[in-house]
Structures are given as C-alpha cells and as structure tokens.
Coordinates of C-alpha atoms and ligand atoms in Angstrom, one line a residue:
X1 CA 43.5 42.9 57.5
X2 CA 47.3 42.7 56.2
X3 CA 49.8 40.2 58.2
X4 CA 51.3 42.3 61.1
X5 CA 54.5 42.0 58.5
X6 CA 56.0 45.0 56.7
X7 CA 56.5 44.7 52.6
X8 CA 59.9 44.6 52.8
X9 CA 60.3 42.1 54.8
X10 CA 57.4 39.9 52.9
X11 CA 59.7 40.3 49.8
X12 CA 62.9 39.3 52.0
X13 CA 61.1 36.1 53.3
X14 CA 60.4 35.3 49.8
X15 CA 64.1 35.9 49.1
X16 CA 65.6 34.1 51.9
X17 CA 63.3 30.9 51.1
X18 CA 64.9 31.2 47.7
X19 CA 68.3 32.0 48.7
X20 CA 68.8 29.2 50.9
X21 CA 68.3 26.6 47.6
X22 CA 71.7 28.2 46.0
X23 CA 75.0 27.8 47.1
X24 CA 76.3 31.5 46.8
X25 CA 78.5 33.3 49.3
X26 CA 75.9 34.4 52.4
X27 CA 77.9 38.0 51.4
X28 CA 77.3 37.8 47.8
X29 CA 73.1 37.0 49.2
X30 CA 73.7 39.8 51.7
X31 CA 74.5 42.1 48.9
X32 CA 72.0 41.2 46.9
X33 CA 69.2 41.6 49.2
X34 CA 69.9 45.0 50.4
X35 CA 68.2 48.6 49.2
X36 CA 71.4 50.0 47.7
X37 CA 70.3 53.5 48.1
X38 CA 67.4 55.5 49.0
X39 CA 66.6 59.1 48.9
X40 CA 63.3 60.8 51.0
X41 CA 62.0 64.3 49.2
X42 CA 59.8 66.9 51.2
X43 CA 59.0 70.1 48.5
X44 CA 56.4 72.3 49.1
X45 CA 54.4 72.9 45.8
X46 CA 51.4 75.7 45.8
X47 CA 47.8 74.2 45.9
X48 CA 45.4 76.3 43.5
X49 CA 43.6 78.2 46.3
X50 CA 47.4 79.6 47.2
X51 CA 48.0 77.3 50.5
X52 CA 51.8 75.8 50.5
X53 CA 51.7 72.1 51.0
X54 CA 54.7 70.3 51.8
X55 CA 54.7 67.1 49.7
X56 CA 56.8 63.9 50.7
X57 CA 58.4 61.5 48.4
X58 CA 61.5 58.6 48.1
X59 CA 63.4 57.2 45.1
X60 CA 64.8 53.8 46.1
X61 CA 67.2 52.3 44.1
X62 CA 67.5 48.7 45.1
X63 CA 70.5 47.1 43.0
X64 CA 73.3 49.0 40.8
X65 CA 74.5 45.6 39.3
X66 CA 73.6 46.9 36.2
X67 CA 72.5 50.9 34.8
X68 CA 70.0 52.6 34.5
X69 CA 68.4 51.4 37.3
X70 CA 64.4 51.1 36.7
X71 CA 61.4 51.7 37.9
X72 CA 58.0 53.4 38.3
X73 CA 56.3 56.1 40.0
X74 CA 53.0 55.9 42.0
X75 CA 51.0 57.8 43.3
X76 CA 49.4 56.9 46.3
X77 CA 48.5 57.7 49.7
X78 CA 50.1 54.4 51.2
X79 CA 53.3 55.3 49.7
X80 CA 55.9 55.1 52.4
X81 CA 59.9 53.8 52.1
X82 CA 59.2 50.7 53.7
X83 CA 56.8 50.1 50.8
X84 CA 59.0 52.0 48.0
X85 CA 62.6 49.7 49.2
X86 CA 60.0 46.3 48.7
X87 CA 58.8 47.7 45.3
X88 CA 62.4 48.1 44.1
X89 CA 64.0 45.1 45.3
X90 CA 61.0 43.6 43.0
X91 CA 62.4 45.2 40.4
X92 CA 65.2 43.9 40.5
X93 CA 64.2 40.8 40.6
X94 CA 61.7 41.1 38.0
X95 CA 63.8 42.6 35.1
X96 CA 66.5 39.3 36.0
X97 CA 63.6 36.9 35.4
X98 CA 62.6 38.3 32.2
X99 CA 66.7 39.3 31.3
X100 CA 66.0 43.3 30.7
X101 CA 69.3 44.8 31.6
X102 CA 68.2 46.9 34.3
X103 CA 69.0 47.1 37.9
X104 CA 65.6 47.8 40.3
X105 CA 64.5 51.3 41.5
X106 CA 60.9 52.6 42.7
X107 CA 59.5 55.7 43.2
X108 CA 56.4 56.6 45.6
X109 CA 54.5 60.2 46.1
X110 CA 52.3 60.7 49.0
X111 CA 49.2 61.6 48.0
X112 CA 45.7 60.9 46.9
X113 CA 45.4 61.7 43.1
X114 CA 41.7 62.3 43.8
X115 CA 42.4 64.8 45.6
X116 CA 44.3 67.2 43.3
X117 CA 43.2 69.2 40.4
X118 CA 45.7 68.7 37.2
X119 CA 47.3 71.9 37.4
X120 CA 48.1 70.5 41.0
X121 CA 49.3 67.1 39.7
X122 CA 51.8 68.8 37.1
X123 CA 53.5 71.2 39.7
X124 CA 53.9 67.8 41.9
X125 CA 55.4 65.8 38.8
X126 CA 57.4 68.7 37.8
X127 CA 58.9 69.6 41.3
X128 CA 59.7 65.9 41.9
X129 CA 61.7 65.8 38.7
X130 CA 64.2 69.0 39.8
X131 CA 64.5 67.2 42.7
X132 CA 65.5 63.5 41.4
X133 CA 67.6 65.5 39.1
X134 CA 69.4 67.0 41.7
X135 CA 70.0 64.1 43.9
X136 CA 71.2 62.3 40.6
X137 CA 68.3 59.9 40.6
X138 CA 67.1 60.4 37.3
X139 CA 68.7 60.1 33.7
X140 CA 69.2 58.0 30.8
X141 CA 71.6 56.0 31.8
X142 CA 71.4 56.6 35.9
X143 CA 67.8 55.6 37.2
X144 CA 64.6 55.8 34.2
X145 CA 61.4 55.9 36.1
X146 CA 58.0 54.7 34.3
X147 CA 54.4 54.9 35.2
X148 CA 52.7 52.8 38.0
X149 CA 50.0 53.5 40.4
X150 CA 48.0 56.5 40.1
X151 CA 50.3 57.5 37.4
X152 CA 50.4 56.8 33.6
X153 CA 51.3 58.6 30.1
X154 CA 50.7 62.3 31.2
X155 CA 52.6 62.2 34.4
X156 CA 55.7 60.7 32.5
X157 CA 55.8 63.8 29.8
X158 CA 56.0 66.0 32.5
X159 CA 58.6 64.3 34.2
X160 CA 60.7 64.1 30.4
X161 CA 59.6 67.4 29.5
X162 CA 61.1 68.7 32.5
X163 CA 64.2 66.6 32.6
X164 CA 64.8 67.8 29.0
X165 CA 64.7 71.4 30.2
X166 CA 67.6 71.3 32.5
X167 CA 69.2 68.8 30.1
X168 CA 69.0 71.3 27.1
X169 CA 71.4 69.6 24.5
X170 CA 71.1 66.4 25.8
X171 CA 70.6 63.9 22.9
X172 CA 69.5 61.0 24.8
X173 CA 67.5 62.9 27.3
X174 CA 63.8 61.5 26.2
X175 CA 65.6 58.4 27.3
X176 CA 65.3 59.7 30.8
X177 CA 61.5 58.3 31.4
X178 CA 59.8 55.4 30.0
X179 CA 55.4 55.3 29.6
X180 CA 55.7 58.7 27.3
X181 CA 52.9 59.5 24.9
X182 CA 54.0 58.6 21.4
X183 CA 54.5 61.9 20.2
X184 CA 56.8 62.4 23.3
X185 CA 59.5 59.4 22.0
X186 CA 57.1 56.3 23.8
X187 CA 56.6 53.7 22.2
X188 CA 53.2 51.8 20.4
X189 CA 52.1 48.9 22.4
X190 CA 53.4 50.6 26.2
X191 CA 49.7 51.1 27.8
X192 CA 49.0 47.3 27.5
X193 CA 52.0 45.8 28.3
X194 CA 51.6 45.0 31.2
X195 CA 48.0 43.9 31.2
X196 CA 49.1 42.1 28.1
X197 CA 52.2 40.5 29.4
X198 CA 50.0 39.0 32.5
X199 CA 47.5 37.5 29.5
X200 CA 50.6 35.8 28.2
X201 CA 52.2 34.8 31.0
X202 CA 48.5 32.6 32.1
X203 CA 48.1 31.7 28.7
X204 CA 51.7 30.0 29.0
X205 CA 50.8 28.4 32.4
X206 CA 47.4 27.8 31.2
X207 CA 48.8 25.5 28.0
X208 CA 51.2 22.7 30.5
X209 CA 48.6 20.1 30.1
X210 CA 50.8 18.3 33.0
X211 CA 50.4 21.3 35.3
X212 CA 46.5 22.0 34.0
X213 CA 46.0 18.2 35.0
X214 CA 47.4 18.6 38.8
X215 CA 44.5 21.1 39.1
X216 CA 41.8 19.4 37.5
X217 CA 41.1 21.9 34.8
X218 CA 41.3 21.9 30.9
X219 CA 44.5 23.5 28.8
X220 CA 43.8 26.2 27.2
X221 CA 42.3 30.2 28.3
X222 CA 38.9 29.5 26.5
X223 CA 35.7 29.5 29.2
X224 CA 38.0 30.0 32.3
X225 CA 36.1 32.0 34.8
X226 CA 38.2 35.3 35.8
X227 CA 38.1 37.5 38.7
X228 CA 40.1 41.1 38.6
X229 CA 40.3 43.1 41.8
X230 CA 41.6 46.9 40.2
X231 CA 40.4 48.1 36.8
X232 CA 43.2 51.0 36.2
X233 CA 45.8 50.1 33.6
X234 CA 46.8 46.9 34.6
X235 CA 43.6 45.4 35.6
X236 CA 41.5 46.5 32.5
X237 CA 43.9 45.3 29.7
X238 CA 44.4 42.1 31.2
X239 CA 40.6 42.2 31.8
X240 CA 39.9 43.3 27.8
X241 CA 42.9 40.8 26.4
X242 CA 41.6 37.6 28.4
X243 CA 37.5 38.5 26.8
X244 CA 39.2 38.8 23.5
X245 CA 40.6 35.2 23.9
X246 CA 36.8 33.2 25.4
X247 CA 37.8 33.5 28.5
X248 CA 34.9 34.7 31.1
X249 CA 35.6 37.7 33.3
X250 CA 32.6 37.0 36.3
X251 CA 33.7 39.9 38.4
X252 CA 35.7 43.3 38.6
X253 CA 36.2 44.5 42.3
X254 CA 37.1 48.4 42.7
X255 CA 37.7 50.5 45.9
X256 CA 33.8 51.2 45.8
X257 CA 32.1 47.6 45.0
X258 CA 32.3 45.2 43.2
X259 CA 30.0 43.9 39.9
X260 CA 29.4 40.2 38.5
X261 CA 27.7 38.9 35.5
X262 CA 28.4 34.9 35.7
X263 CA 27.9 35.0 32.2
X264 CA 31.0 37.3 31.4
X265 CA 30.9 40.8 31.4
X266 CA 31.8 43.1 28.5
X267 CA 35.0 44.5 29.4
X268 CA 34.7 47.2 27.1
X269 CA 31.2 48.1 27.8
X270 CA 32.4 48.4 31.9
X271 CA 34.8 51.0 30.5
X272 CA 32.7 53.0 28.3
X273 CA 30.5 52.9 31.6
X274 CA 33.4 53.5 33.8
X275 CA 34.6 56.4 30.9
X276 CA 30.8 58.2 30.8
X277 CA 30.2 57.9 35.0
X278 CA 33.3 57.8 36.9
X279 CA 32.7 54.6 38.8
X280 CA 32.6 50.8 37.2
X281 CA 29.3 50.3 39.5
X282 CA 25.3 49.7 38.0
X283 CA 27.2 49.1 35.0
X284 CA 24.1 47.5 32.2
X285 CA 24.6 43.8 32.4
X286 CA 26.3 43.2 35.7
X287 CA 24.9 43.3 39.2
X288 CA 26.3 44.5 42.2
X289 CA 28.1 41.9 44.7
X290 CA 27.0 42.6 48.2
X291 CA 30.1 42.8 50.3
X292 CA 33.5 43.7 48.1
X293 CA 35.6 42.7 50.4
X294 CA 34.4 38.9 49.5
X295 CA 35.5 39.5 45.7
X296 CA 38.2 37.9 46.5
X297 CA 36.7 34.7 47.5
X298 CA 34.6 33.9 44.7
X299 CA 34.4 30.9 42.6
X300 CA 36.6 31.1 39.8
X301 CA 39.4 29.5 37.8
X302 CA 41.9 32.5 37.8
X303 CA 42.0 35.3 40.5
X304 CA 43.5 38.2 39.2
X305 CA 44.9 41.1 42.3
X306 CA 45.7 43.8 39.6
X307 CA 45.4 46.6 43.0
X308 CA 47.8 47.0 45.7
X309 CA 49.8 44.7 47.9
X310 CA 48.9 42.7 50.8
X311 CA 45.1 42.1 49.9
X312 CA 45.8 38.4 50.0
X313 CA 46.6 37.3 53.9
X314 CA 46.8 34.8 56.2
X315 CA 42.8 36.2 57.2
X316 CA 41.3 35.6 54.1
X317 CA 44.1 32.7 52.1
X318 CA 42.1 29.9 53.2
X319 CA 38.5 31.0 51.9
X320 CA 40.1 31.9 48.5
X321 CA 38.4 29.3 46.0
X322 CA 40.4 30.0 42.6
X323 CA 42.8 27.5 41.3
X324 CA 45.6 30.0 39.9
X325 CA 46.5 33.4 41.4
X326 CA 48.0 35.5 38.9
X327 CA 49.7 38.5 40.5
X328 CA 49.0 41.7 38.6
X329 CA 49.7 44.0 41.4
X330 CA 52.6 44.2 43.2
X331 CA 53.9 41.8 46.4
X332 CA 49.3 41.3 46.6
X333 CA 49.7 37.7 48.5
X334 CA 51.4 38.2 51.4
X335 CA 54.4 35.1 52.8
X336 CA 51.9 33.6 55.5
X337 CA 49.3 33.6 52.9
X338 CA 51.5 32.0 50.0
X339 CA 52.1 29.2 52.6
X340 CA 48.9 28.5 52.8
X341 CA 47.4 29.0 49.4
X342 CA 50.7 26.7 48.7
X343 CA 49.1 23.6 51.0
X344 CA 45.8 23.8 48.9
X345 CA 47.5 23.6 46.1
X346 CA 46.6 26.8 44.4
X347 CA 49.3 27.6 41.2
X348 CA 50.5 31.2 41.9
X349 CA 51.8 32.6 39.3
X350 CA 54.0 35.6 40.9
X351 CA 54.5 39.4 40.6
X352 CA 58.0 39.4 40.2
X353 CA 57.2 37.2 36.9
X354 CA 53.6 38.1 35.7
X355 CA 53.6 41.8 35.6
X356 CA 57.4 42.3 33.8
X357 CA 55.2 43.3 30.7
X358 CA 55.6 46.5 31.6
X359 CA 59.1 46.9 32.3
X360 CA 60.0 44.8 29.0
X361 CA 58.1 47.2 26.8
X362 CA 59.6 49.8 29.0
X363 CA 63.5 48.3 28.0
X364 CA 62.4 48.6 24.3
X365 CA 61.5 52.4 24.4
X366 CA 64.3 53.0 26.3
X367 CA 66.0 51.2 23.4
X368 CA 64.2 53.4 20.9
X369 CA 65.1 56.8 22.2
X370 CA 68.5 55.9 22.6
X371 CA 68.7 54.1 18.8
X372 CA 66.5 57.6 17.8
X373 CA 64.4 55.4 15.1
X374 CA 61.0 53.9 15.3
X375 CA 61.2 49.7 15.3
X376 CA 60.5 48.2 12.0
X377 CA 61.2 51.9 9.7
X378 CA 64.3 50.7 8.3
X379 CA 63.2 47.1 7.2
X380 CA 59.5 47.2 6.8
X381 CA 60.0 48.1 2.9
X382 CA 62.7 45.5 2.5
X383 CA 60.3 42.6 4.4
X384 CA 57.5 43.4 2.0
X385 CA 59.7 43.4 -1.4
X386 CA 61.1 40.3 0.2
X387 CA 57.5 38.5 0.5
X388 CA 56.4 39.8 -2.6
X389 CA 59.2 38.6 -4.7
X390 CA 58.8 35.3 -2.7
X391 CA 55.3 34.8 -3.4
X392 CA 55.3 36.0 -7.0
X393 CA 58.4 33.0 -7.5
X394 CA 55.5 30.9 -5.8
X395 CA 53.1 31.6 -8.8
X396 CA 55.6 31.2 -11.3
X397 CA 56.3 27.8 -10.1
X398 CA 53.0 26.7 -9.3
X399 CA 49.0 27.3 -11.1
X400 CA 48.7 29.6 -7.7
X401 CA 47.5 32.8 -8.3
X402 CA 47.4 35.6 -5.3
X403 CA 44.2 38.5 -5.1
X404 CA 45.9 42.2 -4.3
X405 CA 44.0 41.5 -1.1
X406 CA 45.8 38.5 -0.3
X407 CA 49.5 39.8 -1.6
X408 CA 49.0 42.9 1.0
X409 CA 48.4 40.2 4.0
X410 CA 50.7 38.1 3.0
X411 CA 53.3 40.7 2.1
X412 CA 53.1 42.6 5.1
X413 CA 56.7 44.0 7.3
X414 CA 56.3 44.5 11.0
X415 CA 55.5 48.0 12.2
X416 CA 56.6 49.2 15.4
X417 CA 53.3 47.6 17.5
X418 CA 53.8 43.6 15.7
X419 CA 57.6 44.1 16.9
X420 CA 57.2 45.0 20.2
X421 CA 53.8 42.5 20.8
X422 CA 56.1 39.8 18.9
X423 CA 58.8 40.3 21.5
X424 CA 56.9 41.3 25.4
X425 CA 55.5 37.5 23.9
X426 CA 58.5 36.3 23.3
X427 CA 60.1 37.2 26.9
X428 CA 56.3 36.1 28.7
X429 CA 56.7 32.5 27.4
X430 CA 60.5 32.4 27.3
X431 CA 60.9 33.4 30.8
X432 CA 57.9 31.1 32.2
X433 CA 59.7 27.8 30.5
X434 CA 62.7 29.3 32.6
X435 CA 61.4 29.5 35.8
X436 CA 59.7 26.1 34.7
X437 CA 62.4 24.6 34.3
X438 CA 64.4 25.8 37.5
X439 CA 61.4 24.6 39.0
X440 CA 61.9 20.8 37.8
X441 CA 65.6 21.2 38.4
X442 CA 65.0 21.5 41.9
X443 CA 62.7 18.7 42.2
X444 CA 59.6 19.4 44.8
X445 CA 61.7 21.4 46.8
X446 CA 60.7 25.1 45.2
X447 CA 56.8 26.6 43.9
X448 CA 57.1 29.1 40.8
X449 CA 57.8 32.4 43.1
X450 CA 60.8 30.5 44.9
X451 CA 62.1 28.9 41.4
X452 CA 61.6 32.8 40.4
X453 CA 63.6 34.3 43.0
X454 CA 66.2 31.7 42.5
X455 CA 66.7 32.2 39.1
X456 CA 67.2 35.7 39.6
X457 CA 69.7 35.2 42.3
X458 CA 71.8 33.1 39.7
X459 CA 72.1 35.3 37.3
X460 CA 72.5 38.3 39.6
X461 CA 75.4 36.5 41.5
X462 CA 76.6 35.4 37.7
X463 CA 76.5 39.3 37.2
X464 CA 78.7 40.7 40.4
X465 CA 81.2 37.8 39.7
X466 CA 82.0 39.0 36.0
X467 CA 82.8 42.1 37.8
X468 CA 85.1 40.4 39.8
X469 CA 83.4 41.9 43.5
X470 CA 82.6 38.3 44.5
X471 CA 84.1 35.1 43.9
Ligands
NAD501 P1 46.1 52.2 38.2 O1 46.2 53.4 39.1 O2 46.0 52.4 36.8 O3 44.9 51.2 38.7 C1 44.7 50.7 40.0 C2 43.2 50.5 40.1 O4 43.0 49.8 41.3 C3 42.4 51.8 40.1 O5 41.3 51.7 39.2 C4 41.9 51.9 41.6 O6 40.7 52.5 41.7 C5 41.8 50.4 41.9 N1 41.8 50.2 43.4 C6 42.5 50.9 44.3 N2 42.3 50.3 45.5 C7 41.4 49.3 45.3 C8 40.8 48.3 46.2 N3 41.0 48.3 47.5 N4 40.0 47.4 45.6 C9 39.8 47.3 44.3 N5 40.4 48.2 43.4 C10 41.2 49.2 43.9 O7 47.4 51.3 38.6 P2 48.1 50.2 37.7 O8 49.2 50.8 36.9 O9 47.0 49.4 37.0 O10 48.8 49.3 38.8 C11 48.1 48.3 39.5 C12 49.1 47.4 40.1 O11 50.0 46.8 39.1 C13 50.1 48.0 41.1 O12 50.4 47.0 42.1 C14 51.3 48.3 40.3 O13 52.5 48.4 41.1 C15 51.3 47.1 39.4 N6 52.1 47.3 38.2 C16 51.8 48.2 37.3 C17 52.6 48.3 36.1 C18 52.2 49.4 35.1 O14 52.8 49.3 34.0 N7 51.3 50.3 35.3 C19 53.7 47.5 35.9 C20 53.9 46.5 36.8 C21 53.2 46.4 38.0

C-alpha cells in the first residue's frame, strides 16, 4: 500500500529537504517549486464498435526557465494531474542534473492500453495532438513531448505526423516530438537510452571502491545479483545491458508474477518468450516466485523499480534486502520510505538522476531535426582518412605492418549510434561525479537524491538570475 502522501507532494518533500541546504531567496525556491502551467483535455474519440467515449488528459509544464519545455507521454490508467505536476517537476529537475537545456513538462492519458485496439490508440494519439496544438502545448521550440509509459516509437509518429499536418511548411516541425522511428527524423540509439543510461549510471556508482567498501560489496558490475520489477522499455534494456556486462539478473517482477532463476536468467530468451506468449511467466529456465508482491524483498545486490511510482513505502522499506536501489521508474521510493531505507544504509541511486538516459538522447534528436543532418555524416570520411594516413605514417616509421582487417577497425569514424552511446555515457558518469561531488561538499549533511535536487536548484537559481528576475 502507498504512503497516505500524494506524488506531488513526495517530490516537494524531497525538494524542500534539498532546498533548505542552499541559501537562495525562499521566492526564488518558491518559484522554482511550483507547476508553472497545467492544462486538463476531455475529447471524445469514436471506439471501433461506434460508441463515443470521452477521453481525459493534462499537459503539465512544470518550469519555463528554459524552452522547449520536455517531457513524455504515458499512457496509463493511474494518470491523474496530481501525478502528471510530480512527473514534470521531475523533469525539470532531471534535465538540470544531467545539463540538457530543457525546462520540465509531462503528459498523462487516462486509459488502459490493453484495452484499445490500434486503430483506437491512433485516434487517441491523434486527437490529443490537435488539442496540445491548440492550447500551444506542443512545438519545437514550445513543449517536445517523448515516449513514457504505455507509449513508445509508434505513438510518437503519430503525434509528429499530425503536428506536421497543421504545421505544413514548417521546417523544424519533426522537431516537435522526440522517441520517432528513424525513418520519421529519430534518432539510432533512442529505444535504449534509458535502460542504458541506468546501466551506466550503476556502473559509475558501482566503480567508487570507497562507496562499494561502505556496503561491503566488491567494485565492479560483474556477478552482482539484479532484481527488475517492469520489463517494458526501461526495465528490459537495463535488464539485457547489465547480462551483457556478467552481472546476474535473479528475478523480473511483472503486473502478473514474477520469475527467478538464481543462476541468471537470459534476458533475451524472457523476451523472445515474452515476444511469442504475451506474458514473461513459465518462461524455460526460470520458475515462478510465489507471491509478486515479495519481488521486491528479495536478496539481491541491486533492486531495480523500472514500473511505476510509489511501490517502495514505509510498508514494505524495511524488509527490502538489496544494498543499492536504482530508480528506473519514476518518484518508485516514496519520502517515508527513503528515510528509512536511508537508516539501513541502502545507496539509492535516484530517478531524477538514473533514468535522464532518455531525455539526453531525447536533447540529441531534438538537436538532429533542428541541425537536419544525421550525427557523424559530415566527418565520418574525414576520421577514417585521418586514421589511415595516421597509421600508414606508423608503418613507415616502424617494421609494423597492418591486415585490411585491422586497418578497417582501427580506421573506423563514428556513425550516428557510437556518437550518441559515446555521449548519453559521457553525461551518465559526468553527472554522477557531480552529484558526487555536491555530496562531499556538503559533508554528511545530504544522500545522493538530496545532493541531486540541490544541484539542480543551483543551477536553476544560477538560470533565473542571468535573466535578471531574481537577485
Ligand atoms: P513501459 O510501458 O514500456 O513498461 C512498463 C512495464 O511495467 C510494462 O511491461 C508493465 O507491464 C510493467 N508493469 C506495470 N505494472 C507493474 C507492476 N505492478 N509490477 C510489475 N510490472 C509492472 O514503460 P517504460 O517506458 O519502461 O517506463 C517505466 C518507468 O520508467 C516509468 O516510471 C517511466 O516514467 C520511467 N521512464 C521511462 C522513460 C522512457 O524513455 N521510456 C524515461 C524516463 C523514465
């Protein structure tokens, strides 16, 4: 059962606790906390038997300190705006951490995928597009939504095919929507990110041999023990990423059980399984665990929440056994249960950190359709003439003599997937020595979320006082 506390105000407790470790102007804070704007939709759209169903949606645009503001869409039947304002003050938050010029924004639809045929889900997507586009909430340089919950790749060509539509001329208009299908101006290397991004960002945590040490576990990701609760986007590429690297997934939860294997399971074998029957469960090589709800409390190294919020409370914080909680999902740990996870010394590593893959890779597509070129297509040629002339200068100086085979390797320039894995990397590790290090500057006073939030704050207030709003 969730803490009797709403998201919002989980996210505002988080801030406050953060808050009260800077020195900014309680207006400046003030400002910075609020939901700038939010918008509520109700459209009917026509289910395929011919009923009219009304459909309700909100757009919540948290912080205009800088444009577009950015955010996903999901799909879900939880969605609510209490739960769409917490999402986008997240946002916010989370594009300051990992500096992607963006202020926050989140979208929510009401409804249970499941439950609607495709033809359904487009008329949905569609109809909420006219309607963001009419309330100004959607555009290039305005408010760029992207895939999250219960919506991915498909959902967002509708949404840019539509927004191109009533744009028609627009140059930039692709640049309306981030998660697109390739074809449709997205970019290699989206679907992952964030799955990815949470890989790096434990493998960063997981190298401080000082930090490592306080928990009584080895450096490295090699032979951790892994538990994911949600194997959608997020959960099964941070799943597939973390097999790739030794590591040892013991259990996936999903909404209808939960399978172990505390051997490791084959992460692609569970999605060919999940692929061919609709359902991770009697998956060959795992077993079933008897009660899901306990997924959560199993013996691991690394818990994973890579679901929905609030799954981690004050009810079930102190039977949780893992010694790092990395938050996939959004706001998953409630603030009564980060208190106490905090006493036993569990390392969270939090949302508003962890999952900014997404929104990173998101910054360089939005990049790319406003640029109108692919990443690497103007230098790749040069890079590889460079190496080669490089390493034929090596033979001529030395007895060394290169295969073809080894001159391709060696020689090779960065296509559009090295460049944008080289910098979602980059940003991951970058950002975690930053919070790091905000951390150590305020010496046992602050965990990793609050150091987070506080570095946020900074440069957020650093932001409205170039603008010359605050002092
Ligand atoms: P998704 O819809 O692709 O996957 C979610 C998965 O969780 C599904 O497989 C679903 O069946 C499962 N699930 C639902 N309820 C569950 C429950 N009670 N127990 C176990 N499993 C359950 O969604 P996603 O894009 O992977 O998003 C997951 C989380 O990550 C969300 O909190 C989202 O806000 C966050 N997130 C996503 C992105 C992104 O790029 N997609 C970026 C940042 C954060």
């Amino acid at each position: 059962m969730a803490d009797h506390v709403s998201f919002i105000e989980q996210v505002n407790r988080f801030f406050e606790k953060a808050a009260a470790l800077t020195d900014h102007d309680p207006s400046l804070l003030a400002q910075i906390k609020e939901c700038n704007f939010v918008c509520r939709f109700s459209f009917p759209i026509e289910r395929d038997s011919g009923e009219i169903e009304v459909i309700h949606a909100w757009r919540a645009e948290h912080s205009n300190h800088k444009l577009p503001t950015k955010g996903g869409i999901r799909f879900s039947p939880e969605v609510n705006e209490d739960e769409v304002c917490a999402l986008a003050s997240l946002m916010t938050h989370k594009c300051a951490i990992v500096n992607v010029p963006f202020g926050g924004a989140k979208g929510g639809v009401k409804i249970d995928r499941r439950q609607y045929s495709n033809r359904e889900l487009e008329r949905i997507t569609r109809r909420l597009t006219f309607e963001l586009y009419r309330k100004n909430f959607i555009g290039p340089g305005c408010d760029v939504p992207a895939p999250d919950f219960g919506t991915g790749a498909r959902e967002m060509s509708w949404i840019a095919d539509t927004y191109q539509s009533l744009n028609n001329g627009e140059v930039n208009a692709l640049a309306c929507v981030t998660g697109k299908p390739v074809e449709l101006g997205g970019i290699r290397g989206r679907t992952e990110a964030t799955g990815l991004g949470v890989f790096y960002g434990l493998r960063e945590a997981c190298a401080i041999a000082e930090d490592m040490k306080c928990l009584g576990m080895e450096t490295g990701v090699e032979g951790k023990t892994i538990v994911i609760q949600g194997f959608g986007n997020v959960g099964f590429h941070a799943a597939k990423f973390f097999h790739e690297h030794g590591a040892k997934v013991v259990a996936i939860a999903e909404y209808d059980g939960t399978i172990v294997n505390p051997e490791g399971l084959d992460i692609e074998a569970v999605d060919a399984h999940r692929k061919e029957t609709g359902s991770i469960q009697n998956c060959p090589g795992s077993q079933p665990l008897a009660s899901s709800e306990s997924a959560l409390e199993l013996e691991c190294d690394i818990l994973i929440p890579a679901a929905l919020e609030n799954v981690i409370t004050k009810e079930n914080a102190s039977r949780i056994k893992a010694k790092i909680i990395g938050e996939a999902a959004n706001g998953p740990t409630t603030a009564e249960a980060d208190e106490i996870l905090h006493k036993k010394g569990v390392l969270i590593v939090p949302d508003a950190y962890l999952n900014a893959g997404g929104v990173t890779v998101s910054y360089f597509e939005w990049l790319k359709d406003l640029s109108h070129v692919r990443f690497g297509r103007l230098e790749k040629r040069f890079e590889e003439f460079s190496y080669r002339r490089l390493l034929s200068a090596v033979e001529g100086a030395t007895e060394k003599r290169f295969t073809e085979e080894m001159l391709k390797v060696l020689s090779k320039g960065a296509e559009e997937h090295d460049l944008v894995r080289s910098g979602l990397e980059e940003t991951m590790a970058t950002s975690y020595q930053e919070v790091r290090e905000t951390m150590k500057l305020l010496d046992g006073k602050a965990d990793l979320r609050t150091s987070a939030f506080v570095t946020s704050i900074n440069k957020i207030a650093l932001c409205y006082g170039d603008m010359g709003i605050f002092p």
